[in-house]
């Protein structure tokens, strides 16, 4: 059973929504965030990354950042303005990127179910990132960015979605990155039907936003400990999309050096382990990786690697096979979570970004991956396993500031 609940959203008006809505806080660095906020006092980035309004070099975890976030939030509520819905509602949120379209249910989802693993996880979280968003939520008394969930598609849910989205949306705008965002309120009989449709689902899966979810749960516990809990704190803001609409792009890798090897020696070491041929920038299917070295693309066949006895599902993914068969033994990247010599490039940036990094000497070699499937993610979560680090890049991204859940 998956419990969903309507809520009284705090949201922009249609006239200013395109100026308020902003990319998620964790997909930009501080300089990129400053650029987004420059010249647009209504951008929600002033709330989600308030350090941009403090002197350069400010510790992003300093007390002043959270105080400023609260100040900016209150200022934005008045200046935008942001309006609070009179009645609880849920929303259908559609994103269109090129030919890809996905429509999900924005609502409040049960933190009890999250704690009981009925909202399943596939990623470890970092304590410092949890601390940051927990403090952000607690200071604002609001969840300002949704968790991205997915579920096995349901015909009953699809039927309601199709009917509601046949009408005019509340919001409909194209963001600077050319992604179209549309939003429809759901009330009355349609709301009841969606609640029933989700109740028939055995579970949900976190696609993106593990730190937001963990921080929402921690905020609830903190408020309870302070005797300042509220029923709103038992719920987290999320948007759930059917699995057959959820899009995962590759999460590519670049390594800064060849661990002391010359390019020729490195390539010989790779050829000793894998079949290597001339190839294209993007691998043609699972079991293949494209490698950019010395100004040319090569295709590496991973299919010959046999997972170790008793291997879990996650170890059969291409990113795991590449790590175990090449990155660790040849390039000496033992732990990709902590090794500063490896970096990760989201698939939205394309393979041209990999070429640029290598050609400009910022990396010695790049690896273009075939994307992980949503089915892989679900199987790993069902098995209680953890995905390898930086395995999935979800696109398009949800926007912060469209809907805020007040606590």
mmCIF file of C-alpha atoms in Angstrom:
data_model
loop_
_atom_site.group_PDB
_atom_site.id
_atom_site.type_symbol
_atom_site.label_atom_id
_atom_site.label_comp_id
_atom_site.label_asym_id
_atom_site.label_seq_id
_atom_site.Cartn_x
_atom_site.Cartn_y
_atom_site.Cartn_z
ATOM 1 C CA UNK A 1 0.000 0.000 0.000
ATOM 2 C CA UNK A 2 1.282 3.476 -0.881
ATOM 3 C CA UNK A 3 -0.332 6.323 1.006
ATOM 4 C CA UNK A 4 -0.589 9.757 -0.614
ATOM 5 C CA UNK A 5 -2.127 12.865 0.890
ATOM 6 C CA UNK A 6 -3.175 16.253 -0.501
ATOM 7 C CA UNK A 7 -1.662 19.370 1.054
ATOM 8 C CA UNK A 8 -2.072 23.134 1.044
ATOM 9 C CA UNK A 9 0.796 24.034 -1.217
ATOM 10 C CA UNK A 10 2.687 27.302 -1.134
ATOM 11 C CA UNK A 11 3.226 28.193 -4.781
ATOM 12 C CA UNK A 12 3.933 31.057 -7.182
ATOM 13 C CA UNK A 13 1.197 32.664 -9.235
ATOM 14 C CA UNK A 14 1.028 31.763 -12.924
ATOM 15 C CA UNK A 15 2.295 35.238 -13.823
ATOM 16 C CA UNK A 16 5.631 34.809 -12.025
ATOM 17 C CA UNK A 17 6.167 31.049 -11.928
ATOM 18 C CA UNK A 18 8.907 31.056 -14.584
ATOM 19 C CA UNK A 19 10.941 33.571 -12.555
ATOM 20 C CA UNK A 20 10.513 31.722 -9.248
ATOM 21 C CA UNK A 21 11.011 28.078 -10.274
ATOM 22 C CA UNK A 22 14.632 26.976 -10.201
ATOM 23 C CA UNK A 23 16.863 23.941 -10.680
ATOM 24 C CA UNK A 24 17.459 21.637 -7.679
ATOM 25 C CA UNK A 25 19.956 22.961 -5.143
ATOM 26 C CA UNK A 26 22.372 20.075 -5.618
ATOM 27 C CA UNK A 27 22.881 20.143 -9.396
ATOM 28 C CA UNK A 28 24.808 23.426 -9.440
ATOM 29 C CA UNK A 29 27.925 24.633 -7.655
ATOM 30 C CA UNK A 30 28.010 27.940 -5.802
ATOM 31 C CA UNK A 31 29.257 29.952 -8.779
ATOM 32 C CA UNK A 32 26.590 28.516 -11.058
ATOM 33 C CA UNK A 33 24.016 29.279 -8.351
ATOM 34 C CA UNK A 34 25.220 32.893 -8.163
ATOM 35 C CA UNK A 35 24.791 33.242 -11.906
ATOM 36 C CA UNK A 36 21.250 31.882 -11.714
ATOM 37 C CA UNK A 37 20.337 34.318 -8.953
ATOM 38 C CA UNK A 38 22.005 37.368 -10.499
ATOM 39 C CA UNK A 39 19.451 39.862 -11.734
ATOM 40 C CA UNK A 40 16.469 37.774 -10.604
ATOM 41 C CA UNK A 41 15.444 38.509 -7.036
ATOM 42 C CA UNK A 42 12.513 36.086 -7.378
ATOM 43 C CA UNK A 43 14.642 33.036 -8.216
ATOM 44 C CA UNK A 44 14.147 30.287 -5.651
ATOM 45 C CA UNK A 45 17.897 29.690 -5.722
ATOM 46 C CA UNK A 46 18.134 32.522 -3.161
ATOM 47 C CA UNK A 47 16.272 30.212 -0.755
ATOM 48 C CA UNK A 48 17.806 26.848 -1.616
ATOM 49 C CA UNK A 49 21.396 28.189 -1.891
ATOM 50 C CA UNK A 50 21.334 31.284 0.318
ATOM 51 C CA UNK A 51 25.148 31.447 0.499
ATOM 52 C CA UNK A 52 25.034 33.219 -2.871
ATOM 53 C CA UNK A 53 23.783 36.314 -1.029
ATOM 54 C CA UNK A 54 26.642 36.264 1.458
ATOM 55 C CA UNK A 55 30.315 37.166 0.888
ATOM 56 C CA UNK A 56 32.261 34.836 -1.430
ATOM 57 C CA UNK A 57 33.964 32.068 0.485
ATOM 58 C CA UNK A 58 31.227 31.788 3.095
ATOM 59 C CA UNK A 59 31.023 28.282 4.536
ATOM 60 C CA UNK A 60 27.807 26.848 3.013
ATOM 61 C CA UNK A 61 27.056 25.206 6.360
ATOM 62 C CA UNK A 62 27.549 28.359 8.450
ATOM 63 C CA UNK A 63 24.746 29.594 10.714
ATOM 64 C CA UNK A 64 24.463 32.723 8.598
ATOM 65 C CA UNK A 65 23.454 30.690 5.531
ATOM 66 C CA UNK A 66 20.366 29.225 7.197
ATOM 67 C CA UNK A 67 19.409 32.576 8.707
ATOM 68 C CA UNK A 68 19.712 34.117 5.251
ATOM 69 C CA UNK A 69 17.648 31.314 3.726
ATOM 70 C CA UNK A 70 14.845 32.087 6.165
ATOM 71 C CA UNK A 71 15.067 35.800 5.419
ATOM 72 C CA UNK A 72 15.026 35.161 1.674
ATOM 73 C CA UNK A 73 12.097 32.768 2.001
ATOM 74 C CA UNK A 74 9.992 35.324 3.874
ATOM 75 C CA UNK A 75 10.988 38.054 1.418
ATOM 76 C CA UNK A 76 10.069 35.868 -1.547
ATOM 77 C CA UNK A 77 6.695 34.960 -0.040
ATOM 78 C CA UNK A 78 5.820 38.646 0.060
ATOM 79 C CA UNK A 79 7.552 39.864 -3.098
ATOM 80 C CA UNK A 80 6.687 37.162 -5.627
ATOM 81 C CA UNK A 81 4.151 36.700 -4.066
ATOM 82 C CA UNK A 82 3.857 33.059 -3.074
ATOM 83 C CA UNK A 83 0.287 32.064 -2.276
ATOM 84 C CA UNK A 84 -0.950 29.290 -0.014
ATOM 85 C CA UNK A 85 -3.772 27.173 -1.359
ATOM 86 C CA UNK A 86 -7.050 27.506 0.545
ATOM 87 C CA UNK A 87 -7.860 23.810 0.244
ATOM 88 C CA UNK A 88 -5.611 20.745 0.211
ATOM 89 C CA UNK A 89 -4.851 19.477 -3.258
ATOM 90 C CA UNK A 90 -2.549 17.200 -5.190
ATOM 91 C CA UNK A 91 -0.994 18.046 -8.541
ATOM 92 C CA UNK A 92 -0.041 16.396 -11.791
ATOM 93 C CA UNK A 93 3.373 17.629 -12.833
ATOM 94 C CA UNK A 94 4.438 17.114 -16.444
ATOM 95 C CA UNK A 95 7.927 17.627 -17.810
ATOM 96 C CA UNK A 96 8.724 17.649 -21.514
ATOM 97 C CA UNK A 97 12.317 17.490 -22.741
ATOM 98 C CA UNK A 98 12.545 17.128 -26.501
ATOM 99 C CA UNK A 99 10.358 14.163 -27.396
ATOM 100 C CA UNK A 100 10.407 12.757 -23.866
ATOM 101 C CA UNK A 101 7.328 13.392 -21.693
ATOM 102 C CA UNK A 102 6.702 12.255 -18.127
ATOM 103 C CA UNK A 103 3.794 13.058 -15.813
ATOM 104 C CA UNK A 104 3.883 12.409 -12.072
ATOM 105 C CA UNK A 105 1.776 12.960 -8.966
ATOM 106 C CA UNK A 106 2.993 15.747 -6.685
ATOM 107 C CA UNK A 107 1.658 15.123 -3.201
ATOM 108 C CA UNK A 108 2.671 14.341 0.348
ATOM 109 C CA UNK A 109 4.009 10.819 0.866
ATOM 110 C CA UNK A 110 4.197 8.930 4.136
ATOM 111 C CA UNK A 111 7.413 9.072 6.139
ATOM 112 C CA UNK A 112 6.144 6.068 8.096
ATOM 113 C CA UNK A 113 6.267 4.118 4.830
ATOM 114 C CA UNK A 114 9.724 5.545 4.117
ATOM 115 C CA UNK A 115 10.955 4.334 7.514
ATOM 116 C CA UNK A 116 9.426 0.880 6.876
ATOM 117 C CA UNK A 117 11.092 0.613 3.443
ATOM 118 C CA UNK A 118 7.790 0.658 1.602
ATOM 119 C CA UNK A 119 9.390 3.616 -0.129
ATOM 120 C CA UNK A 120 12.510 1.769 -1.211
ATOM 121 C CA UNK A 121 16.029 3.175 -1.384
ATOM 122 C CA UNK A 122 19.001 2.300 -3.552
ATOM 123 C CA UNK A 123 21.620 4.823 -2.425
ATOM 124 C CA UNK A 124 23.643 5.592 0.673
ATOM 125 C CA UNK A 125 23.465 9.156 1.969
ATOM 126 C CA UNK A 126 26.217 11.375 3.325
ATOM 127 C CA UNK A 127 25.818 12.716 6.842
ATOM 128 C CA UNK A 128 26.998 16.240 5.970
ATOM 129 C CA UNK A 129 24.448 16.554 3.158
ATOM 130 C CA UNK A 130 21.715 15.193 5.427
ATOM 131 C CA UNK A 131 22.711 17.696 8.116
ATOM 132 C CA UNK A 132 22.466 20.551 5.627
ATOM 133 C CA UNK A 133 18.968 19.805 4.284
ATOM 134 C CA UNK A 134 17.657 18.811 7.728
ATOM 135 C CA UNK A 135 18.691 22.192 9.058
ATOM 136 C CA UNK A 136 17.293 23.902 5.964
ATOM 137 C CA UNK A 137 13.885 22.260 6.421
ATOM 138 C CA UNK A 138 13.851 22.891 10.175
ATOM 139 C CA UNK A 139 14.834 26.556 9.825
ATOM 140 C CA UNK A 140 12.269 27.298 7.139
ATOM 141 C CA UNK A 141 9.669 24.897 8.573
ATOM 142 C CA UNK A 142 9.127 23.899 4.975
ATOM 143 C CA UNK A 143 10.144 21.283 2.416
ATOM 144 C CA UNK A 144 11.021 23.378 -0.608
ATOM 145 C CA UNK A 145 12.097 20.740 -3.131
ATOM 146 C CA UNK A 146 10.393 17.433 -3.961
ATOM 147 C CA UNK A 147 11.809 13.933 -3.841
ATOM 148 C CA UNK A 148 11.628 12.105 -7.198
ATOM 149 C CA UNK A 149 9.834 8.750 -6.828
ATOM 150 C CA UNK A 150 8.934 6.065 -9.332
ATOM 151 C CA UNK A 151 6.513 3.144 -9.341
ATOM 152 C CA UNK A 152 5.454 0.279 -11.585
ATOM 153 C CA UNK A 153 2.988 1.799 -14.007
ATOM 154 C CA UNK A 154 -0.729 1.389 -13.279
ATOM 155 C CA UNK A 155 -3.513 1.595 -15.866
ATOM 156 C CA UNK A 156 -5.926 2.908 -13.230
ATOM 157 C CA UNK A 157 -3.585 5.787 -12.371
ATOM 158 C CA UNK A 158 -2.851 6.452 -16.054
ATOM 159 C CA UNK A 159 -6.563 6.809 -16.801
ATOM 160 C CA UNK A 160 -7.027 9.517 -14.175
ATOM 161 C CA UNK A 161 -3.861 11.311 -15.300
ATOM 162 C CA UNK A 162 -5.034 11.362 -18.916
ATOM 163 C CA UNK A 163 -8.431 12.772 -17.938
ATOM 164 C CA UNK A 164 -7.096 15.536 -15.685
ATOM 165 C CA UNK A 165 -4.323 16.641 -18.044
ATOM 166 C CA UNK A 166 -6.813 16.973 -20.910
ATOM 167 C CA UNK A 167 -7.867 20.230 -19.222
ATOM 168 C CA UNK A 168 -5.990 23.539 -19.003
ATOM 169 C CA UNK A 169 -2.971 23.585 -16.646
ATOM 170 C CA UNK A 170 -2.403 25.995 -13.783
ATOM 171 C CA UNK A 171 1.252 26.426 -14.807
ATOM 172 C CA UNK A 172 2.745 25.977 -18.246
ATOM 173 C CA UNK A 173 6.165 27.452 -19.014
ATOM 174 C CA UNK A 174 9.435 26.641 -20.708
ATOM 175 C CA UNK A 175 12.525 27.004 -18.512
ATOM 176 C CA UNK A 176 15.851 28.414 -19.775
ATOM 177 C CA UNK A 177 17.111 24.869 -20.372
ATOM 178 C CA UNK A 178 14.216 24.335 -22.843
ATOM 179 C CA UNK A 179 12.358 21.912 -20.564
ATOM 180 C CA UNK A 180 8.605 22.524 -20.419
ATOM 181 C CA UNK A 181 6.914 22.362 -17.025
ATOM 182 C CA UNK A 182 3.125 22.028 -16.680
ATOM 183 C CA UNK A 183 1.035 21.593 -13.531
ATOM 184 C CA UNK A 184 -2.608 20.632 -12.983
ATOM 185 C CA UNK A 185 -4.367 20.709 -9.570
ATOM 186 C CA UNK A 186 -6.244 17.520 -8.692
ATOM 187 C CA UNK A 187 -9.332 17.756 -6.502
ATOM 188 C CA UNK A 188 -12.694 16.053 -6.027
ATOM 189 C CA UNK A 189 -13.366 12.622 -7.486
ATOM 190 C CA UNK A 190 -10.094 12.549 -9.431
ATOM 191 C CA UNK A 191 -8.147 13.084 -6.212
ATOM 192 C CA UNK A 192 -9.990 10.202 -4.529
ATOM 193 C CA UNK A 193 -9.309 7.960 -7.526
ATOM 194 C CA UNK A 194 -5.587 8.733 -7.435
ATOM 195 C CA UNK A 195 -5.458 8.041 -3.701
ATOM 196 C CA UNK A 196 -7.108 4.674 -4.379
ATOM 197 C CA UNK A 197 -4.801 3.971 -7.318
ATOM 198 C CA UNK A 198 -1.704 4.557 -5.217
ATOM 199 C CA UNK A 199 -3.138 2.516 -2.344
ATOM 200 C CA UNK A 200 -3.110 -0.453 -4.719
ATOM 201 C CA UNK A 201 0.643 -0.112 -5.312
ATOM 202 C CA UNK A 202 2.736 -2.394 -3.091
ATOM 203 C CA UNK A 203 5.615 0.073 -2.842
ATOM 204 C CA UNK A 204 7.333 3.141 -4.266
ATOM 205 C CA UNK A 205 10.997 3.684 -5.145
ATOM 206 C CA UNK A 206 13.219 6.712 -4.636
ATOM 207 C CA UNK A 207 14.693 7.570 -8.012
ATOM 208 C CA UNK A 208 16.420 10.821 -7.065
ATOM 209 C CA UNK A 209 16.481 12.749 -3.804
ATOM 210 C CA UNK A 210 17.682 10.311 -1.151
ATOM 211 C CA UNK A 211 19.126 13.180 0.894
ATOM 212 C CA UNK A 212 15.878 15.161 0.754
ATOM 213 C CA UNK A 213 13.933 12.109 1.947
ATOM 214 C CA UNK A 214 16.385 11.278 4.737
ATOM 215 C CA UNK A 215 16.368 14.919 5.845
ATOM 216 C CA UNK A 216 12.573 15.029 5.963
ATOM 217 C CA UNK A 217 12.603 11.960 8.217
ATOM 218 C CA UNK A 218 15.296 13.455 10.447
ATOM 219 C CA UNK A 219 13.379 16.735 10.694
ATOM 220 C CA UNK A 220 10.334 14.863 11.936
ATOM 221 C CA UNK A 221 12.362 13.112 14.620
ATOM 222 C CA UNK A 222 14.012 16.373 15.666
ATOM 223 C CA UNK A 223 10.693 18.183 15.977
ATOM 224 C CA UNK A 224 9.239 15.326 17.997
ATOM 225 C CA UNK A 225 12.243 15.427 20.347
ATOM 226 C CA UNK A 226 11.693 19.162 20.832
ATOM 227 C CA UNK A 227 8.011 18.672 21.504
ATOM 228 C CA UNK A 228 7.322 20.826 18.459
ATOM 229 C CA UNK A 229 6.087 18.180 16.070
ATOM 230 C CA UNK A 230 3.182 18.620 13.729
ATOM 231 C CA UNK A 231 1.146 16.313 11.566
ATOM 232 C CA UNK A 232 2.678 17.950 8.513
ATOM 233 C CA UNK A 233 6.107 16.688 9.552
ATOM 234 C CA UNK A 234 4.927 13.095 9.104
ATOM 235 C CA UNK A 235 4.895 13.606 5.350
ATOM 236 C CA UNK A 236 7.405 14.459 2.646
ATOM 237 C CA UNK A 237 6.895 16.363 -0.559
ATOM 238 C CA UNK A 238 7.523 14.161 -3.607
ATOM 239 C CA UNK A 239 6.520 13.601 -7.210
ATOM 240 C CA UNK A 240 5.967 9.991 -8.299
ATOM 241 C CA UNK A 241 6.320 9.015 -11.976
ATOM 242 C CA UNK A 242 5.486 5.668 -13.597
ATOM 243 C CA UNK A 243 8.523 3.582 -14.424
ATOM 244 C CA UNK A 244 7.707 3.470 -18.139
ATOM 245 C CA UNK A 245 8.085 7.265 -18.302
ATOM 246 C CA UNK A 246 11.117 7.669 -16.044
ATOM 247 C CA UNK A 247 14.259 8.485 -18.015
ATOM 248 C CA UNK A 248 17.770 7.642 -16.880
ATOM 249 C CA UNK A 249 20.764 9.034 -18.724
ATOM 250 C CA UNK A 250 24.298 7.651 -18.345
ATOM 251 C CA UNK A 251 26.564 8.856 -15.566
ATOM 252 C CA UNK A 252 29.988 9.017 -17.224
ATOM 253 C CA UNK A 253 33.471 8.918 -15.699
ATOM 254 C CA UNK A 254 36.715 10.822 -16.207
ATOM 255 C CA UNK A 255 40.034 10.036 -14.522
ATOM 256 C CA UNK A 256 42.661 12.745 -14.115
ATOM 257 C CA UNK A 257 45.757 10.605 -14.733
ATOM 258 C CA UNK A 258 46.804 7.151 -15.910
ATOM 259 C CA UNK A 259 48.305 6.067 -12.582
ATOM 260 C CA UNK A 260 51.847 6.545 -13.833
ATOM 261 C CA UNK A 261 51.362 4.681 -17.121
ATOM 262 C CA UNK A 262 52.042 6.112 -20.558
ATOM 263 C CA UNK A 263 49.009 6.133 -22.900
ATOM 264 C CA UNK A 264 50.467 3.198 -24.832
ATOM 265 C CA UNK A 265 51.147 1.187 -21.671
ATOM 266 C CA UNK A 266 47.693 1.971 -20.314
ATOM 267 C CA UNK A 267 46.008 0.882 -23.540
ATOM 268 C CA UNK A 268 48.054 -2.325 -23.555
ATOM 269 C CA UNK A 269 46.905 -3.042 -19.992
ATOM 270 C CA UNK A 270 43.288 -2.498 -21.009
ATOM 271 C CA UNK A 271 43.691 -4.746 -24.083
ATOM 272 C CA UNK A 272 45.109 -7.461 -21.830
ATOM 273 C CA UNK A 273 41.837 -7.520 -19.909
ATOM 274 C CA UNK A 274 39.193 -6.695 -22.513
ATOM 275 C CA UNK A 275 38.417 -6.822 -26.208
ATOM 276 C CA UNK A 276 39.054 -3.274 -27.487
ATOM 277 C CA UNK A 277 38.083 -2.005 -30.949
ATOM 278 C CA UNK A 278 37.523 1.316 -32.670
ATOM 279 C CA UNK A 279 34.172 2.663 -31.524
ATOM 280 C CA UNK A 280 31.658 5.472 -31.260
ATOM 281 C CA UNK A 281 31.310 8.047 -28.486
ATOM 282 C CA UNK A 282 28.190 6.386 -27.064
ATOM 283 C CA UNK A 283 28.087 2.633 -26.387
ATOM 284 C CA UNK A 284 25.504 0.754 -28.422
ATOM 285 C CA UNK A 285 24.175 -1.406 -25.616
ATOM 286 C CA UNK A 286 24.675 -2.951 -22.233
ATOM 287 C CA UNK A 287 28.007 -4.689 -21.705
ATOM 288 C CA UNK A 288 29.940 -2.058 -23.640
ATOM 289 C CA UNK A 289 31.802 1.075 -22.576
ATOM 290 C CA UNK A 290 33.230 3.748 -24.868
ATOM 291 C CA UNK A 291 36.671 5.073 -23.850
ATOM 292 C CA UNK A 292 38.139 8.384 -25.034
ATOM 293 C CA UNK A 293 41.929 8.352 -25.046
ATOM 294 C CA UNK A 294 44.450 10.278 -27.125
ATOM 295 C CA UNK A 295 41.811 11.975 -29.255
ATOM 296 C CA UNK A 296 39.910 8.864 -30.343
ATOM 297 C CA UNK A 297 37.008 6.733 -29.122
ATOM 298 C CA UNK A 298 37.483 3.035 -28.440
ATOM 299 C CA UNK A 299 34.884 0.387 -27.583
ATOM 300 C CA UNK A 300 35.508 -1.886 -24.602
ATOM 301 C CA UNK A 301 33.575 -5.161 -24.344
ATOM 302 C CA UNK A 302 32.656 -5.966 -20.749
ATOM 303 C CA UNK A 303 30.632 -9.059 -21.587
ATOM 304 C CA UNK A 304 33.542 -11.381 -20.891
ATOM 305 C CA UNK A 305 33.725 -10.417 -17.237
ATOM 306 C CA UNK A 306 32.174 -13.002 -14.946
ATOM 307 C CA UNK A 307 30.775 -11.641 -11.657
ATOM 308 C CA UNK A 308 32.349 -13.236 -8.617
ATOM 309 C CA UNK A 309 30.560 -16.145 -6.948
ATOM 310 C CA UNK A 310 27.631 -14.987 -4.834
ATOM 311 C CA UNK A 311 27.677 -11.549 -6.443
ATOM 312 C CA UNK A 312 24.712 -9.294 -5.817
ATOM 313 C CA UNK A 313 22.595 -7.728 -8.538
ATOM 314 C CA UNK A 314 24.422 -4.385 -8.370
ATOM 315 C CA UNK A 315 27.759 -6.003 -9.177
ATOM 316 C CA UNK A 316 26.486 -7.048 -12.614
ATOM 317 C CA UNK A 317 25.956 -3.454 -13.756
ATOM 318 C CA UNK A 318 28.359 -1.975 -16.300
ATOM 319 C CA UNK A 319 29.568 0.640 -13.813
ATOM 320 C CA UNK A 320 30.493 -2.150 -11.376
ATOM 321 C CA UNK A 321 32.232 -4.241 -14.034
ATOM 322 C CA UNK A 322 34.223 -1.225 -15.222
ATOM 323 C CA UNK A 323 35.205 -0.380 -11.655
ATOM 324 C CA UNK A 324 36.262 -3.910 -10.762
ATOM 325 C CA UNK A 325 37.901 -4.787 -14.052
ATOM 326 C CA UNK A 326 39.628 -1.536 -15.061
ATOM 327 C CA UNK A 327 39.344 1.463 -12.770
ATOM 328 C CA UNK A 328 40.571 -0.325 -9.648
ATOM 329 C CA UNK A 329 43.290 -2.666 -10.992
ATOM 330 C CA UNK A 330 44.643 -0.509 -13.830
ATOM 331 C CA UNK A 331 43.961 3.115 -12.836
ATOM 332 C CA UNK A 332 44.201 2.407 -9.068
ATOM 333 C CA UNK A 333 40.837 4.042 -8.274
ATOM 334 C CA UNK A 334 40.045 1.828 -5.305
ATOM 335 C CA UNK A 335 37.036 3.749 -3.978
ATOM 336 C CA UNK A 336 35.207 6.001 -6.439
ATOM 337 C CA UNK A 337 33.321 7.613 -3.551
ATOM 338 C CA UNK A 338 36.458 9.110 -2.053
ATOM 339 C CA UNK A 339 39.189 9.103 -4.712
ATOM 340 C CA UNK A 340 39.780 12.688 -5.893
ATOM 341 C CA UNK A 341 41.322 11.471 -9.157
ATOM 342 C CA UNK A 342 37.954 10.389 -10.568
ATOM 343 C CA UNK A 343 35.069 12.661 -11.465
ATOM 344 C CA UNK A 344 31.576 12.048 -12.788
ATOM 345 C CA UNK A 345 29.793 13.786 -15.647
ATOM 346 C CA UNK A 346 26.015 13.638 -16.005
ATOM 347 C CA UNK A 347 24.769 12.364 -19.329
ATOM 348 C CA UNK A 348 22.873 15.587 -19.968
ATOM 349 C CA UNK A 349 26.239 17.218 -20.749
ATOM 350 C CA UNK A 350 26.845 14.799 -23.599
ATOM 351 C CA UNK A 351 30.002 13.074 -24.778
ATOM 352 C CA UNK A 352 31.371 16.366 -26.113
ATOM 353 C CA UNK A 353 32.013 17.354 -22.497
ATOM 354 C CA UNK A 354 34.119 14.212 -22.025
ATOM 355 C CA UNK A 355 36.148 15.076 -25.117
ATOM 356 C CA UNK A 356 36.617 18.638 -23.896
ATOM 357 C CA UNK A 357 37.932 17.545 -20.496
ATOM 358 C CA UNK A 358 40.463 15.163 -22.021
ATOM 359 C CA UNK A 359 41.498 17.417 -24.922
ATOM 360 C CA UNK A 360 42.116 20.324 -22.516
ATOM 361 C CA UNK A 361 44.213 18.162 -20.207
ATOM 362 C CA UNK A 362 41.750 18.263 -17.317
ATOM 363 C CA UNK A 363 41.449 14.490 -17.516
ATOM 364 C CA UNK A 364 43.613 11.773 -19.016
ATOM 365 C CA UNK A 365 40.861 9.374 -20.041
ATOM 366 C CA UNK A 366 37.061 9.366 -20.180
ATOM 367 C CA UNK A 367 34.479 6.580 -20.120
ATOM 368 C CA UNK A 368 31.069 6.924 -21.747
ATOM 369 C CA UNK A 369 28.535 4.535 -20.176
ATOM 370 C CA UNK A 370 25.334 2.886 -21.368
ATOM 371 C CA UNK A 371 22.519 4.028 -19.059
ATOM 372 C CA UNK A 372 21.239 1.857 -16.242
ATOM 373 C CA UNK A 373 17.601 0.815 -16.657
ATOM 374 C CA UNK A 374 14.780 1.658 -14.247
ATOM 375 C CA UNK A 375 14.199 -2.070 -13.938
ATOM 376 C CA UNK A 376 17.774 -2.497 -12.678
ATOM 377 C CA UNK A 377 17.157 0.157 -10.030
ATOM 378 C CA UNK A 378 13.960 -1.539 -8.876
ATOM 379 C CA UNK A 379 15.535 -4.999 -8.721
ATOM 380 C CA UNK A 380 18.431 -3.678 -6.667
ATOM 381 C CA UNK A 381 16.099 -1.827 -4.298
ATOM 382 C CA UNK A 382 13.849 -4.892 -3.998
ATOM 383 C CA UNK A 383 16.906 -6.947 -3.032
ATOM 384 C CA UNK A 384 17.837 -4.395 -0.359
ATOM 385 C CA UNK A 385 21.076 -3.605 -2.172
ATOM 386 C CA UNK A 386 22.848 -0.316 -2.863
ATOM 387 C CA UNK A 387 23.592 0.978 -6.356
ATOM 388 C CA UNK A 388 27.243 1.732 -7.146
ATOM 389 C CA UNK A 389 28.069 5.435 -6.672
ATOM 390 C CA UNK A 390 27.076 7.784 -9.498
ATOM 391 C CA UNK A 391 25.178 5.135 -11.450
ATOM 392 C CA UNK A 392 22.099 7.088 -12.533
ATOM 393 C CA UNK A 393 21.427 10.556 -13.888
ATOM 394 C CA UNK A 394 17.722 11.360 -14.061
ATOM 395 C CA UNK A 395 16.458 13.852 -16.601
ATOM 396 C CA UNK A 396 14.537 16.046 -16.784
ATOM 397 C CA UNK A 397 14.964 17.520 -13.296
ATOM 398 C CA UNK A 398 12.113 18.690 -11.090
ATOM 399 C CA UNK A 399 12.072 22.398 -10.271
ATOM 400 C CA UNK A 400 12.388 23.786 -6.752
ATOM 401 C CA UNK A 401 9.903 26.470 -5.723
ATOM 402 C CA UNK A 402 6.945 25.263 -7.797
ATOM 403 C CA UNK A 403 5.354 23.630 -4.762
ATOM 404 C CA UNK A 404 6.425 24.035 -1.155
ATOM 405 C CA UNK A 405 5.139 21.889 1.729
ATOM 406 C CA UNK A 406 4.826 23.972 4.903
ATOM 407 C CA UNK A 407 5.353 22.289 8.270
#
